[in-house]
Amino acid sequence: MSEKAGTVTSDASRAATMIINNKQIQMPVRSGSIGPDVIDVARLYRDTGCFTYDPGFTSTANCSSKITFIDGEEGVLLYRGYPIEQLADQSNFIEVCYLLLNGELPNKAQLKDFDNTITRHTMVHEQMTRFFTGFRRDAHPMAVMCGVVGALSAFYHDSTDINDPTHRMIASHRLIAKMPTIAAMAYKYSIGQPFIYPRNDLDMASNFLQMCFAVPCEPYVVNPTVAKALDKIMILHADHEQNASTSTVRLAGSSGANPFACIAAGIASLWGPSHGGANEAALKMLEEVGSVDHVADFVKRVKDKSEGVRLMGFGHRVYKNYDPRAKVMQETCHEVLDLLGIKNEPMLKVAMELERIALQDDYFVEKKLYPNVDFYSGIVLKAIGFPVSMFTPLFAVSRTVGWISQWKEMIEDPEQKIGRPRQLYIGPAQRDMTPIEKR
Ligand code: CMC
């Protein structure tokens, strides 16, 4: 690692050398503050006429970032340098939002001010309520969220100038504040209940619970321990560096698109079962397995690749060790079930048995497949009362701060360019068109 973190090393002995088409070129090596060095290939095409080829970006850093660090081998996750375990234990979601967005933990006055700002942005334009009625009642809440969040840019024109730092900050606050309201409205619409307005006396997690579960005909009392657990879940999901949805937000934003449109793109990407949709898929899988007696058979099916069955909530592109979020989630799961007096939850038993078998099975050990954040989250969310279809929307609610922080960082990065990957073309070479009567 270089002495001066985050700069291109001037030490030529550390430059990467490549020989291609009998031409030798040198590429600078850059070091971050921690983590692997990167080889700067930006001039490769100009110097050699070649591209790099890396489907799925398994070896490609697309940007430099100061927000989140993951050491997948060791199972470490840091937000702005702070370990996820410390934040989950000692902080709260609103403070984590401030940290991710602004770079440092707030003092008391800054936190109060930020909390007040977010709280006062939680309502959505009243006209937006009519948007919801355009969807079928049985629409998945993620489908509704993709549409409604995209539509925010049609309502808040006064914060879509990406070149104005004040607009950028207001749009960020609006997105963090309104996303829980929109997700709760999508839920209420799907079950045919009236929308519940946000309440300014509640913290974010409590407010989300009341917007989802209150009804106008009787008072709703938030269970503080459930709210605390939900707050922790939101912290765990708040950011995860350059994952698929975050990269989507950055790529969409690199063209200069407004932040509401970019976050809608992120929501679409998150929905997939390999990403944010895995919590829903994991719970469905646990339900399908049904009982501890069927676990061994299910593991057999997973290992037999011809069946195309994956152990959902297991494995990760970056973590080749226990996902640190999964550890906190497992503890939270036990806490919530105890608190709610749920004993002998069959799905928890199935999950624990699956984990026990998988962690000692050669297939999973050799491939370094460990539980990820989604393995236990569905059990907690179900115990709290959320239907399966709300799991991924809740992920989106929590991840919005990460997306918008990464988007803001990208816009403010002087090295930022429109994202434009290249390709290895394998289609037909140039050929002449045959007139239709001769085909
Ligand atoms: N069950 C069974 N086998 C698996 C699994 C799994 N969950 N995950 C990976 N493998 C196998 C895979 O078949 C492959 O085997 P081989 O080398 O023999 O071809 C090997 O492990 C590597 O898998 P990969 O798909 O090349 O790895 P990847 O880095 O592209 O995929 C992943 C990462 C998360 C998409 C994958 O592990 C997966 O599909 N997991 C289940 C879905 C899931 O839980 N996703 C949530 C991720 S955490 C939340 C988030 O960030 O959104």
CSV table of C-alpha atoms in Angstrom, one decimal, residues 72-73 299 301-305 309-311 314-322 358-371:
chain,number,residue,atom,x,y,z
A,72,GLY,CA,-15.2,-9.8,2.3
A,73,GLU,CA,-12.4,-12.2,3.4
A,299,VAL,CA,-29.5,-29.4,0.9
A,301,ARG,CA,-31.3,-30.6,-4.0
A,302,VAL,CA,-29.2,-27.4,-3.7
A,303,LYS,CA,-26.0,-29.3,-4.3
A,304,ASP,CA,-27.4,-31.1,-7.3
A,305,LYS,CA,-27.1,-28.3,-9.7
A,309,VAL,CA,-32.1,-24.6,-6.6
A,310,ARG,CA,-30.1,-22.2,-4.5
A,311,LEU,CA,-29.9,-21.8,-0.8
A,314,PHE,CA,-26.6,-17.8,1.5
A,315,GLY,CA,-23.5,-16.7,-0.5
A,316,HIS,CA,-22.3,-13.3,-1.5
A,317,ARG,CA,-20.2,-11.8,-4.2
A,318,VAL,CA,-18.0,-10.0,-1.7
A,319,TYR,CA,-18.2,-11.9,1.6
A,320,LYS,CA,-16.2,-15.1,1.6
A,321,ASN,CA,-16.8,-15.3,5.3
A,322,TYR,CA,-19.8,-14.8,7.6
A,358,ALA,CA,-24.4,-25.9,5.3
A,359,LEU,CA,-21.6,-24.6,7.4
A,360,GLN,CA,-20.1,-28.1,7.7
A,361,ASP,CA,-20.9,-29.4,4.2
A,362,ASP,CA,-17.9,-29.5,1.8
A,363,TYR,CA,-20.0,-27.9,-1.0
A,364,PHE,CA,-20.7,-24.7,1.0
A,365,VAL,CA,-17.3,-24.7,2.8
A,366,GLU,CA,-15.3,-25.0,-0.4
A,367,LYS,CA,-17.3,-22.3,-2.2
A,368,LYS,CA,-17.1,-20.1,1.0
A,369,LEU,CA,-20.9,-19.8,1.1
A,370,TYR,CA,-22.1,-18.3,4.4
A,371,PRO,CA,-25.4,-16.8,5.6
